[in-house]
Short mmCIF file of C-alpha atoms and ligand atoms in Angstrom, two decimals:
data_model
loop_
_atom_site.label_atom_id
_atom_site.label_comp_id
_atom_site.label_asym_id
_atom_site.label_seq_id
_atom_site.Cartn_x
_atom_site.Cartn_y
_atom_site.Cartn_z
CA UNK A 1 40.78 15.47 -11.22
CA UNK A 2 43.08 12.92 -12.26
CA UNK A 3 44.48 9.93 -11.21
CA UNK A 4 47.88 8.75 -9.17
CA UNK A 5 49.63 7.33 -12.43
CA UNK A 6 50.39 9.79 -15.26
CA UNK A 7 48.72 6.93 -17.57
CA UNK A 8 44.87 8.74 -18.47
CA UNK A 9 42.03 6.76 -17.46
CA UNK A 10 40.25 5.86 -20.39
CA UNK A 11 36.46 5.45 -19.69
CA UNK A 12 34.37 3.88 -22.66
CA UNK A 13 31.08 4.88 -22.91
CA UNK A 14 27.97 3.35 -24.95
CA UNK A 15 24.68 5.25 -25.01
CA UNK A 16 21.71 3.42 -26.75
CA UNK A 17 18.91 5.31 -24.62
CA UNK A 18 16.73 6.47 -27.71
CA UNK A 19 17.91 6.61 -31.48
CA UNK A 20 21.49 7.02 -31.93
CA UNK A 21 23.87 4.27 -31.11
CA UNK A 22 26.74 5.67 -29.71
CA UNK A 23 30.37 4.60 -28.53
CA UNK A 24 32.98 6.73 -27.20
CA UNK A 25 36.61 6.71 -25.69
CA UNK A 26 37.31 9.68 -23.36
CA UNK A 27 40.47 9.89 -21.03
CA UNK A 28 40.17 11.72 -17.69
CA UNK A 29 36.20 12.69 -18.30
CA UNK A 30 37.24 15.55 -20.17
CA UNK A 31 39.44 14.84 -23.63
CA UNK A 32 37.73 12.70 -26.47
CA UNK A 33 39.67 9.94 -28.10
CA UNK A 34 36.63 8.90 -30.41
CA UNK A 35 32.83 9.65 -30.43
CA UNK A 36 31.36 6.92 -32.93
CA UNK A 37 27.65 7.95 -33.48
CA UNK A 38 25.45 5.97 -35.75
CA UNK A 39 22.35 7.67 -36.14
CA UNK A 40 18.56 6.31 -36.98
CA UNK A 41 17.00 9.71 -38.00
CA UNK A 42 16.51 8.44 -41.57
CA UNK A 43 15.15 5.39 -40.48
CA UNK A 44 12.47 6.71 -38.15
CA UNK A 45 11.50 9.80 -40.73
CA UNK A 46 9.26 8.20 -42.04
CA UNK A 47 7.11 7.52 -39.02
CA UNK A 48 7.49 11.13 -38.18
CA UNK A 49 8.86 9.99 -34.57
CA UNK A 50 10.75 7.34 -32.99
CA UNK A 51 9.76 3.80 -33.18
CA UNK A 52 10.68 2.02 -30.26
CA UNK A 53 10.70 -1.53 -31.68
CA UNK A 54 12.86 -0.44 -34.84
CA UNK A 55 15.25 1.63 -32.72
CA UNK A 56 15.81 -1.88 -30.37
CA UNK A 57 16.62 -3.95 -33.88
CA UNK A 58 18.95 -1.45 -35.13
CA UNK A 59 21.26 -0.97 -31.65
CA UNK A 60 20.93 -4.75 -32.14
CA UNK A 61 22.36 -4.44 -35.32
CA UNK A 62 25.06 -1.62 -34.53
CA UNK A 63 25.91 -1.42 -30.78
CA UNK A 64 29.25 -3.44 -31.36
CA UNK A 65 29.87 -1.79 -34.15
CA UNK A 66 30.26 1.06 -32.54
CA UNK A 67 31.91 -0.26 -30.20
CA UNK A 68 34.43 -1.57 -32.54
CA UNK A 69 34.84 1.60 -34.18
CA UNK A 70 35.49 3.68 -30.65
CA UNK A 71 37.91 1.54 -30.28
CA UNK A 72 39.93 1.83 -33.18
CA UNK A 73 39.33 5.96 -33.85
CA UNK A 74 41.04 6.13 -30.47
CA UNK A 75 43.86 4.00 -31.28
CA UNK A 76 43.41 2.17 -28.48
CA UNK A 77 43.16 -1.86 -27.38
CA UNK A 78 40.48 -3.65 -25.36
CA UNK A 79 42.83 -3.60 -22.47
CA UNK A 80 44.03 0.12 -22.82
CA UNK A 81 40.38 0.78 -21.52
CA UNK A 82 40.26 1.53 -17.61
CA UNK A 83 36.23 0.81 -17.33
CA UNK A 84 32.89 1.18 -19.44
CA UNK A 85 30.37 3.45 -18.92
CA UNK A 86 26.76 2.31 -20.73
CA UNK A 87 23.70 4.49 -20.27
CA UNK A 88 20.70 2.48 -17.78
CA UNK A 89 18.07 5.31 -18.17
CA UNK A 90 16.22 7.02 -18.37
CA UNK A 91 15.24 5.82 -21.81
CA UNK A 92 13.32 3.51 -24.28
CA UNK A 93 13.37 0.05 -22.25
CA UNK A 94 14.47 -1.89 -25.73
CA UNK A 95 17.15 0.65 -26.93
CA UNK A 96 18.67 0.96 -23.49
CA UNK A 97 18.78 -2.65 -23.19
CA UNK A 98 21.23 -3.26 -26.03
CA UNK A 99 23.61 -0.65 -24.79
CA UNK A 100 23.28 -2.27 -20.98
CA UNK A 101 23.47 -5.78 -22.52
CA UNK A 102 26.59 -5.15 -24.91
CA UNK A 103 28.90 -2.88 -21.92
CA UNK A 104 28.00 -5.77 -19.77
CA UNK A 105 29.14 -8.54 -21.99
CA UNK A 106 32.24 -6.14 -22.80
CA UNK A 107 33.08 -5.69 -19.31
CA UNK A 108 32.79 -9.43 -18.61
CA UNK A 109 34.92 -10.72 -20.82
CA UNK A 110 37.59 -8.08 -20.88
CA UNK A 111 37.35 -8.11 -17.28
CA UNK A 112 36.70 -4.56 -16.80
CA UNK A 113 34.83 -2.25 -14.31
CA UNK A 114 31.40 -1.15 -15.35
CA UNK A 115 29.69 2.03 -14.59
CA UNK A 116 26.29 2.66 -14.86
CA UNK A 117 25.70 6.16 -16.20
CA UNK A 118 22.47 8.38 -15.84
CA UNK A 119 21.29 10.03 -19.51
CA UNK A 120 20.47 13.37 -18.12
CA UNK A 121 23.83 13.84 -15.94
CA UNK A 122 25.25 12.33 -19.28
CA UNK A 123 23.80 15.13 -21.21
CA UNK A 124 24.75 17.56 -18.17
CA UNK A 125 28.77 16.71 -18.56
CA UNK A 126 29.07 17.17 -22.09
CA UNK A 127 29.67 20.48 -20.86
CA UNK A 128 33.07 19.04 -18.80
CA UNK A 129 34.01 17.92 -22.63
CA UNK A 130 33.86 21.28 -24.44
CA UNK A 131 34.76 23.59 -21.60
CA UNK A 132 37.81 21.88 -19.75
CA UNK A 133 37.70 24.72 -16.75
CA UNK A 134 34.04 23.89 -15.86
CA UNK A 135 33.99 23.06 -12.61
CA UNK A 136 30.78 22.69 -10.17
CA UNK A 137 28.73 24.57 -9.23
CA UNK A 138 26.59 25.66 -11.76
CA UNK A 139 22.79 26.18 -12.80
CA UNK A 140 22.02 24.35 -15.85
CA UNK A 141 19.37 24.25 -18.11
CA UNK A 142 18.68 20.24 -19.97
CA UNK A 143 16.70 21.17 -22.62
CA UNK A 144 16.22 17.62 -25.28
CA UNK A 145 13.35 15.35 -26.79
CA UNK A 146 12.49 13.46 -23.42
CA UNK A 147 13.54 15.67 -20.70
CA UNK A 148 13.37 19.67 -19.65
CA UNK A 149 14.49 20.22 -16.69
CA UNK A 150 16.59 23.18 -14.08
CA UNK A 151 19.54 21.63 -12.26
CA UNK A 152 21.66 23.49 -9.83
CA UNK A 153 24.89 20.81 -10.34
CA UNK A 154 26.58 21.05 -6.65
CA UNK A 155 29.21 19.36 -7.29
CA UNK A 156 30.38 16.09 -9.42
CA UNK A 157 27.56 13.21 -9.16
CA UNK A 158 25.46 15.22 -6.63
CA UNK A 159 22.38 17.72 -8.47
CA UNK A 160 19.37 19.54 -7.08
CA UNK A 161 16.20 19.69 -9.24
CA UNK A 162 14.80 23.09 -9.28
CA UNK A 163 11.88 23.12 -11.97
CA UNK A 164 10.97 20.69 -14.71
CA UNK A 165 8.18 20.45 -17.59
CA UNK A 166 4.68 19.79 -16.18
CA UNK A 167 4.03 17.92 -19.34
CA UNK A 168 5.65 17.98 -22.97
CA UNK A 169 9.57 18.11 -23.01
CA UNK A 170 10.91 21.18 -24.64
CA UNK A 171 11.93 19.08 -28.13
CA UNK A 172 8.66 16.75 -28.24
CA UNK A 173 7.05 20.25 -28.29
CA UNK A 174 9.43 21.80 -31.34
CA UNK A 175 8.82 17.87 -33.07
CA UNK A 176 5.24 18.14 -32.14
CA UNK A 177 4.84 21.71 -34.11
CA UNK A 178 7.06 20.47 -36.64
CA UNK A 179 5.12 17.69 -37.80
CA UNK A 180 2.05 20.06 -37.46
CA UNK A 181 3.24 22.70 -39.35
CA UNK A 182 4.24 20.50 -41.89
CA UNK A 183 8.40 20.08 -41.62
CA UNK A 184 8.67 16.98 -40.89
CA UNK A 185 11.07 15.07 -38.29
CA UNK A 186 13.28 16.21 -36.12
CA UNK A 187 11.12 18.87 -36.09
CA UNK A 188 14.06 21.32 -33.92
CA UNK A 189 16.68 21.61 -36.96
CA UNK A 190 13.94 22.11 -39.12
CA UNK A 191 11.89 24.80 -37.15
CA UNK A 192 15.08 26.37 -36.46
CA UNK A 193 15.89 27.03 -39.87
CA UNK A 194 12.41 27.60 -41.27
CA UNK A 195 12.17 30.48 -38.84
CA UNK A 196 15.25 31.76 -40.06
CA UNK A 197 13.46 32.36 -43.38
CA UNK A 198 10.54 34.48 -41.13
CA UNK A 199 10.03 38.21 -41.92
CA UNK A 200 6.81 38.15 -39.47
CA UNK A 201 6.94 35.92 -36.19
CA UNK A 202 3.34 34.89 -35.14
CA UNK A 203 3.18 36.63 -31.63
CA UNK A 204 2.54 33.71 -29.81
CA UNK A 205 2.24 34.31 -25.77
CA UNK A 206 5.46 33.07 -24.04
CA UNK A 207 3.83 29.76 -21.52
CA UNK A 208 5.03 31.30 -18.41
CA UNK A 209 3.34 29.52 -15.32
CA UNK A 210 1.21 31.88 -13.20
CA UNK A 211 3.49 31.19 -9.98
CA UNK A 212 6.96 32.29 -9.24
CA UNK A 213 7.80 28.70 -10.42
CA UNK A 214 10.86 27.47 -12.13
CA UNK A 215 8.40 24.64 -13.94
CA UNK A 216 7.78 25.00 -17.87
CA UNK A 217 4.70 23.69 -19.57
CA UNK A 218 4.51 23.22 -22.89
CA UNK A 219 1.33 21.66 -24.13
CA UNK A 220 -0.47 25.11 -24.18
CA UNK A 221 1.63 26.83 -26.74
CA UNK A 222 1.37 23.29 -28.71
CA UNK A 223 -2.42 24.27 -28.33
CA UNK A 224 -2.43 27.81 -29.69
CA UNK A 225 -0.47 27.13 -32.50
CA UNK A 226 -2.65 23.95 -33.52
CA UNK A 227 -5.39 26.34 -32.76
CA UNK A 228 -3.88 29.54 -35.03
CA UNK A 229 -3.02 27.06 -37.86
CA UNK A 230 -6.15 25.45 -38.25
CA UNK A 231 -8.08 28.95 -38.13
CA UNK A 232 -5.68 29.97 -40.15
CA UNK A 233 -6.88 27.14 -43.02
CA UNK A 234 -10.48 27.49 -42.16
CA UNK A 235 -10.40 31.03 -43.14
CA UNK A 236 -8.68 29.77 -46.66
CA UNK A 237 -5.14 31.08 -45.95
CA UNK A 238 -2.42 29.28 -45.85
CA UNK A 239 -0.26 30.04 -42.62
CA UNK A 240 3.54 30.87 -43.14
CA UNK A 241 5.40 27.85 -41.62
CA UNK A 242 8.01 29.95 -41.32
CA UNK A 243 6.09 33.03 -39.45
CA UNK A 244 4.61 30.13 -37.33
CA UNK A 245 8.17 28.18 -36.79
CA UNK A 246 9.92 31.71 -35.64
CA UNK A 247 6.78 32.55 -33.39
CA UNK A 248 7.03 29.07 -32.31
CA UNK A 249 10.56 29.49 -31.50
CA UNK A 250 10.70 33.13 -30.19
CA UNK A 251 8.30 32.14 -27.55
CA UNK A 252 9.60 28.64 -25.94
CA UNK A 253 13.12 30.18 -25.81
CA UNK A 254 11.70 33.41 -23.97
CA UNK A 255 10.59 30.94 -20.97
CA UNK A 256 13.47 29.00 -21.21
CA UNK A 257 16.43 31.53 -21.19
CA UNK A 258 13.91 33.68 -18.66
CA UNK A 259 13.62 31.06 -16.11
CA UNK A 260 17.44 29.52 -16.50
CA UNK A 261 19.23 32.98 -15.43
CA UNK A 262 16.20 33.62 -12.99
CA UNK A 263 17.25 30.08 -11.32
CA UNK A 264 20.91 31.31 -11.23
CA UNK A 265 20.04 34.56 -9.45
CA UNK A 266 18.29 32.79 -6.71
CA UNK A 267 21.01 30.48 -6.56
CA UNK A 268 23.89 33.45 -6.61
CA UNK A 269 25.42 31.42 -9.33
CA UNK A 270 27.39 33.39 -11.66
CA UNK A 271 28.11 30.20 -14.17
CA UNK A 272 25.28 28.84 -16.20
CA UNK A 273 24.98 25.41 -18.92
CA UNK A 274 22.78 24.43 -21.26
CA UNK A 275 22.41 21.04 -22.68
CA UNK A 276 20.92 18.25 -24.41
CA UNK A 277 19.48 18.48 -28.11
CA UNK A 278 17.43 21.48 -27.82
CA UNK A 279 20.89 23.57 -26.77
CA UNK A 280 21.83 22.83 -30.61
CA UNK A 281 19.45 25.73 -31.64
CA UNK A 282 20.94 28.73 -32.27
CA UNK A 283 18.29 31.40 -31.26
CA UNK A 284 18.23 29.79 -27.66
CA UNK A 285 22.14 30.16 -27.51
CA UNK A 286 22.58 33.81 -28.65
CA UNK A 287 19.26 34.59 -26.54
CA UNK A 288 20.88 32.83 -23.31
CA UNK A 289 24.24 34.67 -23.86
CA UNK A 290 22.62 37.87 -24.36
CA UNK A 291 20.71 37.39 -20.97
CA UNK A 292 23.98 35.77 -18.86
CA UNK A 293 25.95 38.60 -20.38
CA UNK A 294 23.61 41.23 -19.16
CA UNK A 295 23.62 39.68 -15.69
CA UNK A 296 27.23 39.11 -15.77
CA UNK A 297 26.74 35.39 -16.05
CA UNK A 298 29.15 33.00 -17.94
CA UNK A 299 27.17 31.25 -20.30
CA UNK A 300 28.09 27.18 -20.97
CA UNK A 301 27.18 25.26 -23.99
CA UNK A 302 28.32 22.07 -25.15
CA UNK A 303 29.53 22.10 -29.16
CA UNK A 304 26.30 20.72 -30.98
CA UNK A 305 27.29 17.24 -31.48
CA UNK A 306 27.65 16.79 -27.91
CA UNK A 307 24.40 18.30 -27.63
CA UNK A 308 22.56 15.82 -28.77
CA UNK A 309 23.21 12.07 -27.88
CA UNK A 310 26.10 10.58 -28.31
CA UNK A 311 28.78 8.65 -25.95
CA UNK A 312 31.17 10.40 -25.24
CA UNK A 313 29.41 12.60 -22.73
CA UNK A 314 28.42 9.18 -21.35
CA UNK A 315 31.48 8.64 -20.87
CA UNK A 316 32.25 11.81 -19.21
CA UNK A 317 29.65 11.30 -15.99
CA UNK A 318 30.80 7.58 -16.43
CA UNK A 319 34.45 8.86 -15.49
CA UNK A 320 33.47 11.17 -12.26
CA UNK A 321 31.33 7.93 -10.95
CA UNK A 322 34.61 5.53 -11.49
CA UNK A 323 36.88 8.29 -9.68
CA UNK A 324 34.30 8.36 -7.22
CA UNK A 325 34.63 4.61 -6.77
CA UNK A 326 31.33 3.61 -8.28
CA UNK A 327 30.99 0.07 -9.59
CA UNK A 328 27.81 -1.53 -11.37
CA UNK A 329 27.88 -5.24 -11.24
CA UNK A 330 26.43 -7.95 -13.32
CA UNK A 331 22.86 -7.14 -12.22
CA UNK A 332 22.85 -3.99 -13.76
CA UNK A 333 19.65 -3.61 -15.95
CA UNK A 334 17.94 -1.02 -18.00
CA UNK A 335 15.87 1.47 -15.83
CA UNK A 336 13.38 3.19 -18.25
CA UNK A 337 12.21 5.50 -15.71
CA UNK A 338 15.75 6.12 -13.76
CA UNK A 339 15.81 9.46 -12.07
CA UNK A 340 18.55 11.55 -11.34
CA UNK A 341 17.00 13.55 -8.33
O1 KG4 B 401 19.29 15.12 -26.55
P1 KG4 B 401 18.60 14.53 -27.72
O2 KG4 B 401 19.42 14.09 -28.90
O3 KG4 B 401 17.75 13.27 -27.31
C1 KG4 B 401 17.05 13.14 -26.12
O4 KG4 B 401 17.66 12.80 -25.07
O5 KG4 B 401 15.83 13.41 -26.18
O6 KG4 B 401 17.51 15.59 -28.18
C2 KG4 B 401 16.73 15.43 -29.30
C3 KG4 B 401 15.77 16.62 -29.35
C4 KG4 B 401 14.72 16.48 -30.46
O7 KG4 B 401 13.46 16.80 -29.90
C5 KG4 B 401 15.14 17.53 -31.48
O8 KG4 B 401 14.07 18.08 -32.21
C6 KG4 B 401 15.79 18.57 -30.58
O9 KG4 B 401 16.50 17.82 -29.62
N1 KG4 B 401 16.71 19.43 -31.34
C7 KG4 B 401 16.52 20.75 -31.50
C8 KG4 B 401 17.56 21.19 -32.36
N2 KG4 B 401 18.36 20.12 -32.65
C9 KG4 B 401 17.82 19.05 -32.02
N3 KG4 B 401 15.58 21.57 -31.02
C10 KG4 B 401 15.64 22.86 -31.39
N4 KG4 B 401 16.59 23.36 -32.22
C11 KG4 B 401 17.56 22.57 -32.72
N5 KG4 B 401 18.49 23.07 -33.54
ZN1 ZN B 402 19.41 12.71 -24.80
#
C-alpha cells in the first residue's frame, strides 16, 4: 500500500504501555527509520516484576526523549512526520498515559494527525516490519507478558479471536517459574538459556485443555512445577533449575506451537506469525518451523527486538489505521483494558 505522492508517509509511533519507552519513525508501515527503545528492566529487577508507579515516573522522565531521539536517528524534522501513532491500551493505566499524553501534545502543537494504536495489533504488525511480502490473511500466534492469544488477521485493521489464555499469559507464566526457580526477572531470557544448559528435562505434562479448544491455560503447569520443586526440597535435593527451566519450556511451547498450526488447518491458512516477547525464544521458533514446515506452512516471526515492545511496530498498525483514514482527536485517553476483538 502506498500513497498518491512518491514522498513515504512517515508515521511516528510512541509505545509506553508497560516498561520500555519507545519511539519510532517508520515510512509506509513497513521500513524503519529509527526504533529508540529505552528500557526499565534494570530498574524493576529488583522487585522481581514490574512496578507500575516506577514505570509511570520513568516514561515521565524519558517519553520525549525518545521522542527526540526518533527523530533525529531518522534524520528527519518535526514536520517531515505525516502523523503519530501512540499506544491507548491495553496496558498499565500510568505508563500508557505518558505515551497518550506526550503524542497528544506532539500532535497539537506540530499540528499533526494522531492515531490511536492497539498494543496487541501493534505487536501483530511487527511482522509487516521484518517480512515486507506479508500480506493478510494469516493465523497468528501473540505470545508476551500480558497477553496470549490466536488471531486469524483477515485483513489490515480487521482480526478474529480464535482462543486465548483462560488465566496466566504465556510470559507471566515463564516470569512466574523464573522467579520460582530462582532466575530472577525477565524470567523468559533467563529460562530460555538455563534450559539450554539441561541434560534431563523434567517431564512436565503439556496443559492441553480437555476440549477441542484453541484456549491455553497456564496456571496448572505453574502449579506442578511449584509443586515438583518444593517436593523436590522437602525430600533434601536440590532441583536442577535447569532440568526444571527446559521441562518448563518443552511443555508450554508443545501447546503453543500444537494449537497455532491446529488453528491454521481449520482456517486453511497456509501462512502463520508469531509475536510479542515470548516469540523471542528460540525453542518456540525452531519448534513452530519444524511443525509449519511439516504441514507445508510458512512460518512468520518478527526479528527479536521487534518482538518485544518497542515503537516501531506501533507505528506499523499506526500506518494501516492513517491509510485507512483513521483519526484520534484530542479526547483520546488511555484505555487499560482496550480490546482488539
Ligand atoms: O511483548 P513484551 O515485551 O511485553 C508485553 O506486551 O507483555 O513481552 C514481555 C514478555 C515477558 O514475560 C518476558 O519474560 C517474555 O516476554 N520473553 C520471553 C523471552 N524474551 C522475552 N519468553 C520466553 N523466551 C524468551 N526468550
Ligand atoms: Zn507487548
Amino acid at each position: 500500500m502506498s500513497t498518491s505522492t512518491n514522498k513515504p508517509l512517515l508515521i511516528l509511533g510512541v509505545e509506553t504501555s508497560c516498561d520500555e519507552t519507545a519511539a519510532a519513525v517508520v515510512a509506509d508501515g513497513r521500513h524503519v527509520l529509527s526504533n529508540a527503545i529505552y528500557t526499565q528492566i534494570a530498574i524493576h529487577q529488583p522487585y522481581g516484576g514490574v512496578v507500575p508507579e516506577i514505570a509511570s515516573r520513568k516514561h515521565i522522565e524519558q517519553t520525549d526523549r525518545m521522542i527526540d531521539a526518533a527523530l533525529s536517528d531518522a534524520g528527519v524534522s518535526p514536520d517531515e512526520i505525516d502523523a503519530v501513532a501512540v499506544t491507548c491500551g491495553p496496558g498499565l493505566v500510568g505508563s500508557l498515559l505518558c505515551g497518550v499524553s506526550a503524542a497528544k501534545a506532539y500532535a497539537y502543537a506540530s499540528k499533526k494527525p494522531l492515531i490511536g494504536v492497539n498494543h496487541i495489533e501493534g505487536h501483530i504488525s511487527a511482522n509487516y516490519i521484518t517480512h515486507p511480502e506479508l500480506e493478510p490473511p494469516f493465523v497468528c500466534l501473540v505470545v508476551s507478558g500480558g497477553h496470549t492469544h490466536i488471531v486469524v488477521v483477515e485483513d489490515y485493521c480487521r482480526y478474529r479471536l480464535l482462543g486465548r489464555t483462560r488465566d496466566d499469559a504465556a510470559g507471566e507464566a515463564f516470569d512466574k517459574v523464573a522467579r520460582l526457580i530462582g532466575l530472577g526477572y525477565p524470567g523468559g531470557p533467563k529460562i530460555e538459556a538455563a534450559a539450554r544448559e539441561s541434560a534431563a528435562p523434567i517431564p512436565f505434562r503439556p496443559p492441553f485443555l480437555n476440549d477441542d479448544s484453541f484456549d491455553f491455560s497456564f496456571s496448572g503447569i505453574k502449579t506442578a512445577v511449584i509443586n515438583y520443586y518444593h517436593n523436590a526440597q522437602q525430600r533434601g535435593e536440590s532441583p536442577s533449575q535447569s532440568d526444571v527451566a527446559a521441562g518448563f519450556q518443552s511443555a508450554v511451547i508443545e501447546v503453543l506451537v500444537t494449537k497455532l498450526i491446529r488453528a491454521a488447518r481449520a482456517e486453511g491458512m497456509t501462512r502463520v506469525a508469531m509475536a510479542g516477547g515470548v516469540s523471542c525464544n528460540g525453542a518456540l521458533r525452531a519448534l513452530a518451523e519444524k511443525r509449519a514446515s511439516q504441514e507445508g506452512m510458512t512460518l512468520f516471526c518478527p526479528q527479536p527486538v521487534l518482538c518485544t515492545d518497542n515503537a516501531a511496530m506501533i507505528a506499523s498498525a499506526g500506518y494501516y489505521r492513517f491509510v485507512r483514514g483513521e483519526r484520534a482527536d484530542l479526547s483520546l485517553n488511555a484505555l487499560p483494558n482496550l480490546r482488539l476483538f
